[in-house]
Amino acid sequence: MRYLHKLPRSLRQAAHLLPGSSRRAVSVLLGAPGEAAYALLAPALGLVCGLALLMLLAASLITAIVQIGLVILIGTLAAARAAGALHRALLRGLLGEDIPAPAKRPRGLRSALTDGAGWRAAAFTVAYTPIGLVLFAVTVMGRFYGLAALTYPFWWRALEEDGHHGIGFGFGIEPDTWPQALLTAVTGAGILAFTTWSTRGLLDRVVRPMAKALIGPGRLESRVQELQETRALAVQDSAATLRRIERDLHDGAQARLVAVAMALAGAKDQLARVSGGGPELAHGLELVSSALDGSRTAIKELRDLVRGIHPPALNDGLDVALETLVSGYALPVTLHVDLPERPGEATETIAYFCAAELLANAAKHAGATRAEVAAYVKDEALHLSVHDDGRGGARPRAGGGTGLAGLSERVSTVDGRLLIDSPAGGPTTATVKLPLGPRS
C-alpha cells in the first residue's frame, strides 16, 4: 500500500507535459488520476473484504451459542480493523485523504467485544461493498462509452455493420454519417464529463465522509486525544518552567547568598581579630554572627526548595536519582531498576517524588524495618512499586493535599494510577503506574 501514492504522482507528471488548455480539458473529461485509480482499485478490495466480513459475522452468529462464536466475533472485529487500515491506505495514497488511525484496543475480552473502532470499521466495510460496486460501474461504463463515442470520428469508417459504416451503440443509435459521428463525439465528451462529475460526487459526498466517520477515530475519541495532547503540552511546559526556576535559583539567588555568607564570615573573622574590644565591637560582632547564621539558614532552605522543584540527581536519569534516594535512608532499601530508555521529564519527576514520599511513610508511619523499590516498564507504562514490612493500614485520606492523597492527585495529572495494597498488620505494597510520556 505504501507504493500506491507513486501511481497518481506519475500520472500527474505525465499530465503536466500537456499544454495548459489541454490539461484543463483532460481534467474535465477524465478527472484527477488518483480519483480514477481509486474508483478502479478500491471497489475490488471493498468487495473481497465486505464478503469475507459478512461470512465471518454470519459464522459468529451461527456459533454464538458456544464459546467459539465469541472467538470468531473477536477475530471478525480484528479483521474489520485491518480492512479499515487498507481502506485508509488507499484513501491516503490515491486521494490524499489522510485519516488518522483509531486508538489501539485495550486488552481484555470485554474490550474486544465492545471495540467501537472495530464495529465502526465493520460497518464501513459492509456498507462500502455496494457503494464500491456503484462507483466501479459508473467509472468503467461511463468512461468506456464516453471514450468510444469521443473517438468515434477516428474509426467509424473502418468498421462496417449491416451494410453501413460504423457500429450501433444500442437504443437504436447507429451513427453512419460524418455529422452523426461528430455529434457522437460531442455526446461522448458529455458522457465523460458527467462520469467525472458523478465519480467525484460519490467520492466527496459519500466515500470521504463515511470513511472519516467510521474508519477514523470517533468524535469522542478525537476529543479525548486532543485533550490528552493539550494536557501533555501543559505538563511539559510546566516541567520546563520549573526546571528554569530551579536553574535560576541555583545559579542566581543561591550563589549570591553563598557570596553574602562568605563575606559575613570574613567580616566576623576580621572583627574577632580587632584588639581592645568594647561593647560596640561586641554588639557588631553579635550582629554579624546573627546575619551569618541567617544567611546559612536561608541557603539551606533554598537548597531544600531547589531539591523539591527538581532533584539534581534526576539530571542523570531516574535510575541514578533512585540510587541516590535510597542510599540516604537509614532504613535498609533494596532497589531494582529495569528501564530500557528514559521516560519523559514529567514522568521521571513524579516517579521520584512518589518514591521519596512512600519511603518516608514506610520509615515514619509504618514502622518498617526494610523496604524494596522497583522501577520497570510494562505495557508501555512506567511501574514504580515500593514494598515495606511495616504495620500496614495505609489509606489515602479524602480531601488531603499531602501524603498518599497528594500523591494520588499528582499521579492523576498525567493519567497515572496509585494502587495501594496495605492490609492491617502489613505488609504494604504501593504501585504507581505512569505513562512513559515524551522521551527525554
CSV table of C-alpha atoms in Angstrom, one decimal:
chain,number,residue,atom,x,y,z
A,1,MET,CA,0.0,0.0,0.0
A,2,ARG,CA,2.9,2.4,0.6
A,3,TYR,CA,3.6,2.4,-3.1
A,4,LEU,CA,0.1,3.5,-4.2
A,5,HIS,CA,1.0,7.2,-3.9
A,6,LYS,CA,3.5,6.7,-6.8
A,7,LEU,CA,0.8,5.8,-9.3
A,8,PRO,CA,-1.2,9.1,-9.2
A,9,ARG,CA,2.1,11.1,-9.0
A,10,SER,CA,3.4,9.5,-12.2
A,11,LEU,CA,0.1,10.1,-13.9
A,12,ARG,CA,0.1,13.8,-12.8
A,13,GLN,CA,3.7,14.2,-14.1
A,14,ALA,CA,2.6,12.8,-17.5
A,15,ALA,CA,-0.4,15.2,-17.5
A,16,HIS,CA,1.8,18.2,-16.7
A,17,LEU,CA,3.6,17.6,-20.0
A,18,LEU,CA,0.4,18.7,-21.8
A,19,PRO,CA,-0.3,22.4,-22.5
A,20,GLY,CA,-2.4,24.3,-20.0
A,21,SER,CA,-5.7,24.3,-22.0
A,22,SER,CA,-5.2,20.6,-22.8
A,23,ARG,CA,-4.6,19.7,-19.2
A,24,ARG,CA,-7.9,21.5,-18.2
A,25,ALA,CA,-9.8,19.7,-20.9
A,26,VAL,CA,-8.4,16.3,-19.8
A,27,SER,CA,-9.2,17.2,-16.1
A,28,VAL,CA,-12.8,18.0,-17.0
A,29,LEU,CA,-13.2,14.8,-19.1
A,30,LEU,CA,-11.2,12.3,-17.2
A,31,GLY,CA,-10.9,13.8,-13.7
A,32,ALA,CA,-7.9,13.5,-11.4
A,33,PRO,CA,-5.7,10.5,-12.0
A,34,GLY,CA,-5.9,9.5,-8.3
A,35,GLU,CA,-9.8,9.5,-8.4
A,36,ALA,CA,-9.9,7.3,-11.5
A,37,ALA,CA,-7.3,4.9,-10.0
A,38,TYR,CA,-9.2,4.7,-6.7
A,39,ALA,CA,-12.5,4.1,-8.5
A,40,LEU,CA,-10.9,1.1,-10.3
A,41,LEU,CA,-8.9,-0.4,-7.4
A,42,ALA,CA,-10.8,0.2,-4.2
A,43,PRO,CA,-14.1,-1.5,-5.2
A,44,ALA,CA,-12.3,-4.8,-5.7
A,45,LEU,CA,-10.8,-4.6,-2.3
A,46,GLY,CA,-14.1,-3.5,-0.8
A,47,LEU,CA,-15.9,-6.4,-2.4
A,48,VAL,CA,-13.4,-9.0,-1.1
A,49,CYS,CA,-13.3,-7.5,2.4
A,50,GLY,CA,-17.0,-7.0,2.6
A,51,LEU,CA,-18.0,-10.5,1.5
A,52,ALA,CA,-15.3,-12.0,3.8
A,53,LEU,CA,-16.5,-9.9,6.7
A,54,LEU,CA,-20.2,-10.9,6.1
A,55,MET,CA,-19.2,-14.6,6.1
A,56,LEU,CA,-17.3,-14.2,9.4
A,57,LEU,CA,-20.2,-12.3,11.0
A,58,ALA,CA,-22.6,-15.0,9.9
A,59,ALA,CA,-20.3,-17.7,11.3
A,60,SER,CA,-20.1,-15.9,14.6
A,61,LEU,CA,-23.8,-15.6,14.9
A,62,ILE,CA,-24.4,-19.2,14.0
A,63,THR,CA,-21.9,-20.4,16.5
A,64,ALA,CA,-22.9,-17.8,19.2
A,65,ILE,CA,-24.4,-20.5,21.4
A,66,VAL,CA,-20.9,-21.9,22.1
A,67,GLN,CA,-17.7,-20.1,23.0
A,68,ILE,CA,-16.2,-20.5,19.5
A,69,GLY,CA,-18.7,-17.9,18.4
A,70,LEU,CA,-17.1,-15.3,20.7
A,71,VAL,CA,-13.7,-16.2,19.3
A,72,ILE,CA,-14.9,-15.8,15.7
A,73,LEU,CA,-16.5,-12.5,16.6
A,74,ILE,CA,-13.3,-11.1,18.2
A,75,GLY,CA,-11.4,-12.2,15.1
A,76,THR,CA,-14.0,-10.6,12.9
A,77,LEU,CA,-13.6,-7.2,14.6
A,78,ALA,CA,-9.8,-7.5,14.3
A,79,ALA,CA,-10.2,-8.3,10.6
A,80,ALA,CA,-12.5,-5.3,10.3
A,81,ARG,CA,-9.8,-3.1,11.8
A,82,ALA,CA,-7.3,-4.5,9.2
A,83,ALA,CA,-9.7,-3.8,6.4
A,84,GLY,CA,-10.2,-0.3,7.7
A,85,ALA,CA,-6.4,0.2,7.6
A,86,LEU,CA,-6.3,-1.0,4.0
A,87,HIS,CA,-9.1,1.5,3.0
A,88,ARG,CA,-7.2,4.3,4.9
A,89,ALA,CA,-4.1,3.4,2.9
A,90,LEU,CA,-6.0,3.6,-0.4
A,91,LEU,CA,-7.6,6.9,0.5
A,92,ARG,CA,-4.3,8.4,1.6
A,93,GLY,CA,-2.3,7.1,-1.4
A,94,LEU,CA,-4.7,7.8,-4.2
A,95,LEU,CA,-7.0,10.6,-2.9
A,96,GLY,CA,-4.7,12.3,-0.5
A,97,GLU,CA,-7.3,11.9,2.3
A,98,ASP,CA,-5.2,11.4,5.5
A,99,ILE,CA,-7.5,9.8,8.0
A,100,PRO,CA,-5.8,9.1,11.4
A,101,ALA,CA,-6.0,5.5,12.7
A,102,PRO,CA,-8.2,4.9,15.8
A,103,ALA,CA,-6.6,4.2,19.1
A,104,LYS,CA,-5.4,0.7,19.9
A,105,ARG,CA,-7.9,-1.6,21.5
A,106,PRO,CA,-7.4,-2.2,25.3
A,107,ARG,CA,-6.7,-5.7,26.3
A,108,GLY,CA,-9.4,-7.9,27.7
A,109,LEU,CA,-12.4,-9.9,26.5
A,110,ARG,CA,-14.9,-7.2,27.2
A,111,SER,CA,-12.9,-4.6,25.4
A,112,ALA,CA,-12.5,-6.9,22.4
A,113,LEU,CA,-16.3,-7.4,22.2
A,114,THR,CA,-17.2,-3.8,22.7
A,115,ASP,CA,-14.4,-2.4,20.4
A,116,GLY,CA,-16.1,0.7,19.0
A,117,ALA,CA,-13.5,1.2,16.3
A,118,GLY,CA,-13.8,-2.4,15.2
A,119,TRP,CA,-17.6,-2.2,14.9
A,120,ARG,CA,-17.4,1.1,13.0
A,121,ALA,CA,-14.8,-0.5,10.7
A,122,ALA,CA,-17.0,-3.5,10.2
A,123,ALA,CA,-20.0,-1.2,9.3
A,124,PHE,CA,-17.8,0.7,6.8
A,125,THR,CA,-16.5,-2.5,5.2
A,126,VAL,CA,-20.0,-3.9,4.7
A,127,ALA,CA,-21.6,-0.6,3.6
A,128,TYR,CA,-18.8,0.1,1.2
A,129,THR,CA,-19.4,-3.1,-0.8
A,130,PRO,CA,-22.5,-1.8,-2.7
A,131,ILE,CA,-21.1,1.8,-2.9
A,132,GLY,CA,-17.8,0.5,-4.4
A,133,LEU,CA,-19.7,-1.5,-7.0
A,134,VAL,CA,-21.7,1.6,-8.0
A,135,LEU,CA,-18.5,3.6,-8.1
A,136,PHE,CA,-16.8,1.0,-10.3
A,137,ALA,CA,-19.8,0.6,-12.6
A,138,VAL,CA,-20.1,4.4,-13.1
A,139,THR,CA,-16.4,4.8,-13.7
A,140,VAL,CA,-15.9,1.9,-16.1
A,141,MET,CA,-19.2,2.1,-18.0
A,142,GLY,CA,-19.1,5.8,-18.3
A,143,ARG,CA,-15.5,6.0,-19.4
A,144,PHE,CA,-15.9,3.1,-21.8
A,145,TYR,CA,-18.9,4.5,-23.6
A,146,GLY,CA,-17.6,8.1,-23.3
A,147,LEU,CA,-14.2,7.3,-24.8
A,148,ALA,CA,-15.8,5.1,-27.5
A,149,ALA,CA,-18.1,7.9,-28.5
A,150,LEU,CA,-15.5,10.6,-28.2
A,151,THR,CA,-13.1,8.8,-30.6
A,152,TYR,CA,-15.9,7.6,-32.9
A,153,PRO,CA,-15.0,10.0,-35.8
A,154,PHE,CA,-11.5,8.5,-36.0
A,155,TRP,CA,-12.5,4.9,-36.6
A,156,TRP,CA,-16.2,4.7,-37.6
A,157,ARG,CA,-15.3,4.4,-41.3
A,158,ALA,CA,-13.1,1.4,-40.7
A,159,LEU,CA,-16.0,-0.7,-39.5
A,160,GLU,CA,-19.0,-2.0,-41.3
A,161,GLU,CA,-22.2,-3.5,-39.9
A,162,ASP,CA,-25.4,-4.5,-41.6
A,163,GLY,CA,-24.3,-2.8,-44.8
A,164,HIS,CA,-23.3,0.6,-43.4
A,165,HIS,CA,-20.2,2.0,-41.8
A,166,GLY,CA,-19.9,2.4,-38.1
A,167,ILE,CA,-21.5,0.4,-35.2
A,168,GLY,CA,-24.6,0.7,-33.1
A,169,PHE,CA,-24.5,2.0,-29.6
A,170,GLY,CA,-27.8,0.4,-28.6
A,171,PHE,CA,-31.2,2.1,-28.1
A,172,GLY,CA,-31.5,2.4,-31.9
A,173,ILE,CA,-28.5,4.7,-32.2
A,174,GLU,CA,-26.4,3.8,-35.3
A,175,PRO,CA,-24.4,6.9,-36.5
A,176,ASP,CA,-23.2,6.3,-40.0
A,177,THR,CA,-22.6,9.8,-41.4
A,178,TRP,CA,-20.0,12.4,-40.6
A,179,PRO,CA,-22.4,14.8,-38.9
A,180,GLN,CA,-23.7,12.0,-36.8
A,181,ALA,CA,-20.1,10.9,-36.0
A,182,LEU,CA,-19.2,14.4,-34.9
A,183,LEU,CA,-22.4,14.6,-32.8
A,184,THR,CA,-21.5,11.3,-31.2
A,185,ALA,CA,-18.0,12.7,-30.3
A,186,VAL,CA,-19.7,15.7,-28.6
A,187,THR,CA,-22.0,13.3,-26.8
A,188,GLY,CA,-19.0,11.2,-25.7
A,189,ALA,CA,-17.4,14.3,-24.2
A,190,GLY,CA,-20.5,15.0,-22.3
A,191,ILE,CA,-20.7,11.4,-21.0
A,192,LEU,CA,-17.0,11.6,-19.9
A,193,ALA,CA,-17.7,14.9,-18.1
A,194,PHE,CA,-20.8,13.5,-16.4
A,195,THR,CA,-18.9,10.4,-15.4
A,196,THR,CA,-16.1,12.5,-13.8
A,197,TRP,CA,-18.7,14.7,-12.0
A,198,SER,CA,-20.5,11.6,-10.8
A,199,THR,CA,-17.3,9.9,-9.6
A,200,ARG,CA,-16.2,13.0,-7.8
A,201,GLY,CA,-19.6,13.4,-6.2
A,202,LEU,CA,-19.7,9.9,-4.9
A,203,LEU,CA,-16.2,10.3,-3.5
A,204,ASP,CA,-16.7,13.7,-1.9
A,205,ARG,CA,-20.3,13.3,-0.7
A,206,VAL,CA,-20.4,9.6,0.2
A,207,VAL,CA,-17.0,7.8,0.5
A,208,ARG,CA,-14.9,10.5,2.2
A,209,PRO,CA,-17.5,11.5,4.9
A,210,MET,CA,-18.3,7.8,5.6
A,211,ALA,CA,-14.6,6.9,5.9
A,212,LYS,CA,-13.9,9.8,8.3
A,213,ALA,CA,-16.9,8.8,10.4
A,214,LEU,CA,-16.3,5.0,10.5
A,215,ILE,CA,-12.6,4.1,10.0
A,216,GLY,CA,-11.0,7.0,11.7
A,217,PRO,CA,-11.1,7.9,15.4
A,218,GLY,CA,-14.6,8.6,16.8
A,219,ARG,CA,-15.7,12.1,17.7
A,220,LEU,CA,-15.4,11.4,21.4
A,221,GLU,CA,-12.1,9.6,20.9
A,222,SER,CA,-10.7,12.5,18.8
A,223,ARG,CA,-11.8,15.0,21.5
A,224,VAL,CA,-10.2,12.9,24.3
A,225,GLN,CA,-7.0,12.6,22.2
A,226,GLU,CA,-7.0,16.3,21.7
A,227,LEU,CA,-7.4,17.0,25.4
A,228,GLN,CA,-4.7,14.5,26.2
A,229,GLU,CA,-2.3,16.2,23.8
A,230,THR,CA,-3.1,19.6,25.2
A,231,ARG,CA,-2.6,18.4,28.8
A,232,ALA,CA,0.7,16.7,27.8
A,233,LEU,CA,1.9,20.0,26.4
A,234,ALA,CA,0.8,21.8,29.5
A,235,VAL,CA,2.6,19.3,31.7
A,236,GLN,CA,5.8,19.6,29.6
A,237,ASP,CA,5.6,23.4,29.7
A,238,SER,CA,5.1,23.3,33.5
A,239,ALA,CA,8.1,20.9,33.9
A,240,ALA,CA,10.3,23.2,31.7
A,241,THR,CA,9.2,26.2,33.7
A,242,LEU,CA,10.1,24.5,37.0
A,243,ARG,CA,13.4,23.5,35.6
A,244,ARG,CA,14.1,27.1,34.6
A,245,ILE,CA,13.1,28.3,38.0
A,246,GLU,CA,15.4,25.7,39.6
A,247,ARG,CA,18.3,26.8,37.5
A,248,ASP,CA,17.7,30.5,38.2
A,249,LEU,CA,17.5,29.8,42.0
A,250,HIS,CA,20.6,27.5,41.9
A,251,ASP,CA,22.8,29.7,39.7
A,252,GLY,CA,21.4,33.1,40.8
A,253,ALA,CA,19.9,33.6,44.3
A,254,GLN,CA,21.7,30.7,45.9
A,255,ALA,CA,25.1,31.8,44.5
A,256,ARG,CA,24.5,35.3,45.8
A,257,LEU,CA,23.5,34.1,49.2
A,258,VAL,CA,26.7,32.0,49.4
A,259,ALA,CA,28.7,35.0,48.5
A,260,VAL,CA,27.0,37.1,51.2
A,261,ALA,CA,27.6,34.3,53.7
A,262,MET,CA,31.3,34.2,52.8
A,263,ALA,CA,31.6,38.0,53.1
A,264,LEU,CA,29.9,37.8,56.5
A,265,ALA,CA,32.2,35.1,57.6
A,266,GLY,CA,35.2,37.2,56.5
A,267,ALA,CA,33.8,40.2,58.4
A,268,LYS,CA,33.3,38.1,61.5
A,269,ASP,CA,36.9,36.9,61.4
A,270,GLN,CA,38.1,40.5,60.9
A,271,LEU,CA,36.1,41.8,63.8
A,272,ALA,CA,37.3,38.9,66.0
A,273,ARG,CA,40.9,39.9,65.4
A,274,VAL,CA,40.4,43.6,66.4
A,275,SER,CA,42.2,44.2,69.7
A,276,GLY,CA,40.9,46.2,72.6
A,277,GLY,CA,37.2,45.2,72.4
A,278,GLY,CA,34.4,47.2,73.8
A,279,PRO,CA,30.6,47.0,73.9
A,280,GLU,CA,30.2,48.4,70.4
A,281,LEU,CA,32.6,45.9,68.9
A,282,ALA,CA,30.9,43.0,70.8
A,283,HIS,CA,27.5,44.2,69.6
A,284,GLY,CA,28.7,44.4,66.0
A,285,LEU,CA,30.3,41.0,66.2
A,286,GLU,CA,27.0,39.6,67.5
A,287,LEU,CA,25.0,41.2,64.6
A,288,VAL,CA,27.4,39.8,62.0
A,289,SER,CA,27.2,36.4,63.6
A,290,SER,CA,23.4,36.5,63.6
A,291,ALA,CA,23.4,37.6,60.0
A,292,LEU,CA,25.8,34.8,59.1
A,293,ASP,CA,23.6,32.2,60.8
A,294,GLY,CA,20.5,33.7,59.0
A,295,SER,CA,22.2,33.5,55.6
A,296,ARG,CA,23.3,29.9,56.2
A,297,THR,CA,19.7,29.0,57.2
A,298,ALA,CA,18.4,30.8,54.1
A,299,ILE,CA,20.9,28.8,51.9
A,300,LYS,CA,19.8,25.5,53.4
A,301,GLU,CA,16.1,26.4,52.9
A,302,LEU,CA,16.8,27.5,49.4
A,303,ARG,CA,18.6,24.2,48.6
A,304,ASP,CA,15.7,22.2,50.0
A,305,LEU,CA,13.4,24.3,47.8
A,306,VAL,CA,15.5,23.6,44.8
A,307,ARG,CA,15.6,19.9,45.5
A,308,GLY,CA,11.8,20.0,45.9
A,309,ILE,CA,11.4,21.5,42.5
A,310,HIS,CA,13.8,19.2,40.6
A,311,PRO,CA,16.3,17.0,42.3
A,312,PRO,CA,19.7,17.4,40.7
A,313,ALA,CA,20.2,13.6,40.6
A,314,LEU,CA,17.4,13.5,38.0
A,315,ASN,CA,19.7,15.1,35.5
A,316,ASP,CA,21.4,11.8,35.1
A,317,GLY,CA,18.2,9.8,34.8
A,318,LEU,CA,15.6,8.2,37.1
A,319,ASP,CA,17.8,5.2,37.9
A,320,VAL,CA,20.6,7.4,39.3
A,321,ALA,CA,18.1,9.5,41.2
A,322,LEU,CA,16.6,6.5,42.8
A,323,GLU,CA,20.0,5.1,43.8
A,324,THR,CA,20.8,8.4,45.4
A,325,LEU,CA,17.5,8.5,47.2
A,326,VAL,CA,17.7,5.0,48.7
A,327,SER,CA,21.3,5.4,49.8
A,328,GLY,CA,20.3,8.3,52.0
A,329,TYR,CA,17.8,6.3,54.2
A,330,ALA,CA,18.7,4.7,57.5
A,331,LEU,CA,16.1,2.1,56.6
A,332,PRO,CA,17.6,-0.7,54.5
A,333,VAL,CA,16.2,-0.4,51.0
A,334,THR,CA,16.7,-2.8,48.1
A,335,LEU,CA,16.5,-1.3,44.6
A,336,HIS,CA,15.6,-3.0,41.3
A,337,VAL,CA,15.6,-0.8,38.2
A,338,ASP,CA,15.0,-2.0,34.6
A,339,LEU,CA,14.4,1.0,32.3
A,340,PRO,CA,15.4,0.3,28.7
A,341,GLU,CA,15.1,4.1,27.9
A,342,ARG,CA,14.4,7.3,29.8
A,343,PRO,CA,10.8,8.2,30.4
A,344,GLY,CA,9.6,11.8,29.9
A,345,GLU,CA,10.8,14.5,32.2
A,346,ALA,CA,7.5,15.0,33.9
A,347,THR,CA,7.1,11.2,34.4
A,348,GLU,CA,10.6,11.0,35.9
A,349,THR,CA,9.9,13.8,38.4
A,350,ILE,CA,6.6,12.4,39.5
A,351,ALA,CA,8.0,8.9,39.9
A,352,TYR,CA,10.9,10.2,42.0
A,353,PHE,CA,8.7,12.2,44.4
A,354,CYS,CA,6.3,9.2,44.7
A,355,ALA,CA,9.3,7.0,45.7
A,356,ALA,CA,10.5,9.6,48.2
A,357,GLU,CA,7.1,10.0,49.8
A,358,LEU,CA,6.3,6.3,50.0
A,359,LEU,CA,9.7,5.6,51.6
A,360,ALA,CA,9.2,8.4,54.1
A,361,ASN,CA,5.8,6.9,55.0
A,362,ALA,CA,7.4,3.5,55.5
A,363,ALA,CA,10.1,4.9,57.8
A,364,LYS,CA,8.0,7.4,59.8
A,365,HIS,CA,4.5,5.9,60.0
A,366,ALA,CA,4.6,2.2,59.2
A,367,GLY,CA,7.5,1.2,61.5
A,368,ALA,CA,9.1,-0.8,58.7
A,369,THR,CA,12.5,-2.5,59.2
A,370,ARG,CA,13.2,-2.9,55.5
A,371,ALA,CA,11.8,-1.8,52.1
A,372,GLU,CA,12.1,-2.7,48.4
A,373,VAL,CA,11.8,-0.3,45.5
A,374,ALA,CA,11.3,-1.5,41.9
A,375,ALA,CA,11.1,0.6,38.7
A,376,TYR,CA,10.4,-1.1,35.4
A,377,VAL,CA,8.5,-0.7,32.1
A,378,LYS,CA,5.4,-2.9,31.4
A,379,ASP,CA,2.6,-2.4,28.8
A,380,GLU,CA,4.2,0.8,27.6
A,381,ALA,CA,3.9,2.3,31.1
A,382,LEU,CA,6.4,3.1,33.9
A,383,HIS,CA,5.7,1.0,37.0
A,384,LEU,CA,7.2,2.1,40.4
A,385,SER,CA,6.5,-0.2,43.3
A,386,VAL,CA,7.5,0.4,47.0
A,387,HIS,CA,7.1,-2.6,49.3
A,388,ASP,CA,7.7,-2.5,53.1
A,389,ASP,CA,7.2,-4.8,56.0
A,390,GLY,CA,5.5,-2.2,58.2
A,391,ARG,CA,2.3,-2.4,60.2
A,392,GLY,CA,0.1,-1.7,57.1
A,393,GLY,CA,-3.3,0.0,57.1
A,394,ALA,CA,-2.2,2.8,54.7
A,395,ARG,CA,-5.2,4.6,53.2
A,396,PRO,CA,-5.3,7.9,51.3
A,397,ARG,CA,-7.3,10.4,53.3
A,398,ALA,CA,-10.0,12.1,51.2
A,399,GLY,CA,-9.6,15.8,50.7
A,400,GLY,CA,-5.9,15.8,51.6
A,401,GLY,CA,-3.4,17.6,49.5
A,402,THR,CA,-0.4,15.8,51.1
A,403,GLY,CA,0.6,12.3,51.9
A,404,LEU,CA,-1.0,9.5,49.9
A,405,ALA,CA,-3.9,11.7,48.8
A,406,GLY,CA,-1.4,14.2,47.5
A,407,LEU,CA,0.5,11.5,45.6
A,408,SER,CA,-2.8,10.3,44.0
A,409,GLU,CA,-3.6,13.8,42.8
A,410,ARG,CA,-0.1,14.3,41.5
A,411,VAL,CA,-0.2,11.0,39.6
A,412,SER,CA,-3.6,11.7,38.1
A,413,THR,CA,-2.3,14.8,36.3
A,414,VAL,CA,-0.7,12.6,33.7
A,415,ASP,CA,-3.4,9.8,33.7
A,416,GLY,CA,-1.4,7.7,36.2
A,417,ARG,CA,-2.7,5.5,38.9
A,418,LEU,CA,-1.7,4.8,42.5
A,419,LEU,CA,-2.6,1.3,43.7
A,420,ILE,CA,-2.1,0.5,47.5
A,421,ASP,CA,-2.3,-3.0,49.0
A,422,SER,CA,-1.9,-2.5,52.7
A,423,PRO,CA,-3.9,-4.9,54.9
A,424,ALA,CA,-3.9,-4.3,58.7
A,425,GLY,CA,-0.7,-5.8,60.1
A,426,GLY,CA,1.2,-5.4,56.8
A,427,PRO,CA,3.0,-5.7,54.6
A,428,THR,CA,2.3,-2.7,52.3
A,429,THR,CA,2.8,-2.5,48.6
A,430,ALA,CA,2.2,0.7,46.7
A,431,THR,CA,2.4,0.7,42.9
A,432,VAL,CA,2.4,3.8,40.8
A,433,LYS,CA,1.6,3.4,37.1
A,434,LEU,CA,2.6,6.3,34.9
A,435,PRO,CA,2.6,6.8,31.1
A,436,LEU,CA,6.1,7.0,29.7
A,437,GLY,CA,5.4,10.3,28.1
A,438,PRO,CA,7.6,12.1,25.5
A,439,ARG,CA,11.1,10.6,25.8
A,440,SER,CA,13.9,12.7,27.4
